Short mmCIF file of C-alpha atoms in Angstrom, two decimals:
data_model
loop_
_atom_site.label_atom_id
_atom_site.label_comp_id
_atom_site.label_asym_id
_atom_site.label_seq_id
_atom_site.Cartn_x
_atom_site.Cartn_y
_atom_site.Cartn_z
CA MET A 1 78.50 56.03 80.45
CA ASP A 2 80.23 58.86 78.55
CA TYR A 3 83.21 57.75 76.52
CA HIS A 4 86.26 59.93 76.25
CA THR A 5 89.97 59.74 75.61
CA PHE A 6 92.89 60.54 77.84
CA PRO A 7 94.32 63.98 76.96
CA VAL A 8 97.55 63.77 74.94
CA GLU A 9 98.85 66.80 76.81
CA ASN A 10 98.87 64.69 79.99
CA ALA A 11 100.72 61.76 78.42
CA ASP A 12 103.73 62.19 80.69
CA ARG A 13 101.58 60.78 83.49
CA LEU A 14 101.33 57.57 81.48
CA GLU A 15 105.04 57.07 81.78
CA ASP A 16 105.15 56.95 85.57
CA ALA A 17 106.31 53.33 86.01
CA PRO A 18 105.99 53.05 89.83
CA ALA A 19 102.44 54.32 89.70
CA ARG A 20 101.47 52.26 86.67
CA TYR A 21 102.93 49.02 87.99
CA ARG A 22 101.08 49.44 91.31
CA SER A 23 97.85 48.99 89.30
CA LEU A 24 99.14 46.16 87.00
CA SER A 25 102.62 44.68 86.83
CA ALA A 26 104.18 43.67 83.53
CA GLU A 27 104.38 40.12 84.78
CA GLU A 28 100.71 39.99 85.66
CA LEU A 29 99.72 41.35 82.26
CA VAL A 30 101.90 38.86 80.38
CA TRP A 31 100.53 36.04 82.59
CA ALA A 32 96.94 37.11 81.81
CA ILE A 33 97.61 37.22 78.04
CA SER A 34 99.47 33.89 78.24
CA PRO A 35 101.27 34.48 74.95
CA ASP A 36 103.15 32.17 72.67
CA PRO A 37 106.19 33.58 70.83
CA ASP A 38 104.36 33.66 67.43
CA ASP A 39 101.15 35.24 68.71
CA ALA A 40 99.53 38.32 67.15
CA VAL A 41 97.93 40.56 69.79
CA VAL A 42 96.12 43.85 69.97
CA ASP A 43 96.79 46.55 72.57
CA LEU A 44 93.49 48.36 72.52
CA GLY A 45 94.01 51.94 73.61
CA SER A 46 97.82 51.63 73.53
CA GLY A 47 98.54 55.31 74.33
CA THR A 48 102.28 55.93 74.66
CA GLY A 49 103.08 52.24 74.48
CA PHE A 50 103.87 51.79 78.18
CA TYR A 51 102.42 48.24 78.40
CA THR A 52 102.94 47.53 74.72
CA ASP A 53 106.70 47.51 75.41
CA ASP A 54 106.18 44.92 78.18
CA VAL A 55 104.18 42.55 75.93
CA ALA A 56 106.31 42.91 72.73
CA PRO A 57 109.18 40.64 73.81
CA HIS A 58 106.73 37.76 74.39
CA VAL A 59 104.84 37.76 71.08
CA GLY A 60 105.40 37.80 67.33
CA ARG A 61 103.43 40.98 66.68
CA VAL A 62 101.63 43.64 68.71
CA HIS A 63 99.15 45.93 66.98
CA ALA A 64 99.09 49.11 69.13
CA VAL A 65 95.66 50.60 68.42
CA ASP A 66 94.87 54.15 69.48
CA VAL A 67 92.42 56.81 68.24
CA GLN A 68 94.82 59.68 68.91
CA SER A 69 97.74 60.27 66.54
CA GLY A 70 99.36 62.34 69.31
CA MET A 71 99.73 59.19 71.44
CA HIS A 72 101.50 57.41 68.61
CA ASP A 73 103.77 60.41 68.14
CA ARG A 74 104.74 60.15 71.83
CA TYR A 75 105.37 56.44 71.40
CA ARG A 76 107.54 56.99 68.33
CA ALA A 77 109.62 59.54 70.30
CA ASN A 78 110.29 56.87 72.94
CA GLY A 79 111.16 54.24 70.35
CA VAL A 80 108.89 51.55 69.02
CA PRO A 81 110.01 47.88 69.03
CA ASP A 82 110.35 46.26 65.61
CA ASN A 83 107.47 43.84 66.15
CA VAL A 84 104.99 46.60 67.08
CA SER A 85 102.81 48.19 64.44
CA LEU A 86 101.09 51.45 65.28
CA VAL A 87 97.47 51.43 64.17
CA LEU A 88 95.54 54.71 64.16
CA SER A 89 91.95 53.54 64.19
CA ASP A 90 88.59 53.89 65.76
CA THR A 91 87.15 50.69 67.19
CA ASP A 92 84.21 50.23 64.84
CA PRO A 93 85.37 48.35 63.03
CA LEU A 94 88.76 47.22 64.15
CA PRO A 95 90.99 46.92 61.07
CA PHE A 96 91.69 43.19 61.45
CA ASP A 97 90.17 40.07 59.90
CA ASP A 98 87.81 37.76 61.76
CA ASP A 99 89.61 35.25 64.03
CA ALA A 100 92.98 36.87 63.29
CA MET A 101 94.27 37.66 66.77
CA ASP A 102 95.43 35.48 69.69
CA ALA A 103 94.72 38.10 72.31
CA VAL A 104 93.33 41.58 72.78
CA TYR A 105 94.17 43.54 75.92
CA THR A 106 93.26 46.91 77.31
CA THR A 107 95.03 48.52 80.24
CA ASN A 108 93.35 51.33 82.18
CA THR A 109 91.27 52.24 79.05
CA PHE A 110 88.22 49.92 79.22
CA HIS A 111 86.23 52.78 80.77
CA GLU A 112 86.98 54.76 77.64
CA LEU A 113 85.77 52.15 75.14
CA PRO A 114 82.32 51.93 73.53
CA GLN A 115 80.49 48.55 73.50
CA THR A 116 81.41 48.23 69.82
CA ALA A 117 85.08 47.87 70.77
CA VAL A 118 84.30 44.87 72.90
CA THR A 119 82.15 43.32 70.18
CA GLU A 120 84.82 43.96 67.61
CA SER A 121 87.39 42.32 69.93
CA ALA A 122 85.26 39.19 70.02
CA ARG A 123 85.13 39.20 66.21
CA VAL A 124 88.90 39.47 65.72
CA LEU A 125 89.88 36.88 68.33
CA ARG A 126 90.66 33.32 67.32
CA PRO A 127 88.88 30.48 69.07
CA GLY A 128 90.62 30.01 72.39
CA GLY A 129 91.90 33.62 72.31
CA ARG A 130 91.92 35.89 75.36
CA PHE A 131 90.49 39.32 76.08
CA VAL A 132 92.29 40.88 79.02
CA VAL A 133 90.86 43.89 80.83
CA ALA A 134 92.75 45.74 83.52
CA ASP A 135 91.06 48.93 84.60
CA TRP A 136 90.14 51.35 87.34
CA SER A 137 87.33 50.10 89.55
CA ALA A 138 84.11 52.01 90.23
CA GLU A 139 84.43 50.65 93.74
CA GLY A 140 87.76 52.37 94.34
CA ARG A 141 88.41 55.58 96.29
CA GLY A 142 89.17 57.60 93.14
CA GLU A 143 92.52 58.95 94.37
CA ARG A 144 94.12 58.05 91.01
CA GLY A 145 92.62 57.47 87.63
CA PRO A 146 89.39 58.74 86.14
CA PRO A 147 86.44 59.95 88.23
CA LEU A 148 84.42 57.17 89.82
CA ASP A 149 81.39 57.83 87.66
CA GLN A 150 83.42 57.01 84.54
CA ARG A 151 84.52 53.58 85.77
CA HIS A 152 83.11 50.10 85.69
CA SER A 153 83.04 47.63 88.57
CA ALA A 154 84.40 44.18 87.80
CA ASP A 155 80.79 42.95 87.71
CA SER A 156 79.60 45.63 85.29
CA ALA A 157 82.67 45.09 83.04
CA GLY A 158 81.92 41.38 83.14
CA ALA A 159 78.36 42.11 82.02
CA VAL A 160 79.66 44.16 79.08
CA LEU A 161 81.93 41.22 78.14
CA ASP A 162 79.07 38.78 78.45
CA ASP A 163 76.88 40.91 76.21
CA ALA A 164 79.61 40.78 73.54
CA GLY A 165 79.87 37.00 73.70
CA PHE A 166 82.74 36.52 76.16
CA GLU A 167 82.97 34.25 79.17
CA VAL A 168 85.02 35.61 82.07
CA THR A 169 87.50 32.94 83.12
CA PHE A 170 89.46 34.88 85.71
CA GLU A 171 88.64 37.87 87.93
CA ALA A 172 90.79 39.74 90.50
CA VAL A 173 89.48 42.81 92.35
CA ARG A 174 91.84 45.21 94.05
CA PRO A 175 91.23 48.39 96.08
CA GLU A 176 91.43 50.64 92.99
CA THR A 177 91.50 48.31 90.01
CA PHE A 178 90.26 44.98 88.61
CA LEU A 179 91.64 42.42 86.19
CA LEU A 180 89.44 40.22 83.97
CA VAL A 181 90.49 37.49 81.54
CA ALA A 182 87.77 36.36 79.15
CA SER A 183 87.47 34.04 76.18
CA PRO A 184 85.09 34.42 73.30
CA GLU A 185 82.26 32.01 73.26
CA ARG A 186 81.93 30.92 69.69
CA HIS A 187 79.74 33.22 67.72
CA ARG A 188 76.27 33.26 69.13
#
């Protein structure tokens, strides 16, 4: 699978709340993360911060990781909550200590991530932490989101997680998207 990034020049499309929430509601994301007020979490592929803003009120700290400085610029223009740190970084390695995070989540970006991002997520998660993946499904019609050949099915995404040492504990498949919640099996 070819890995790519969403074009910064199309970032306005990432702010379309009705369209974004059709794929994943804020409540569903927060439920999947299951945060405590003091938790430290990573938004992997945070983009303009659309979902980061939904998670921030429920945790102590969100590390909004993106590889494109232009996405962080867009987020700054919209206003960044005090408990959000913008992290410009590639995913190999993630700039966090081992077992330092309570959750890592990725919304509509899993198809863009290399395997190393998933492996690194397993490394930085604490025992009992959660890795939440909400993404476009390869089994969808392709009317929105990336081309079908750039997507995972829930099963293929689950296999990627398994290869990185995760156990999928929840799966929901929709017409265009899927949601997976996984926990790291202790280091193999």
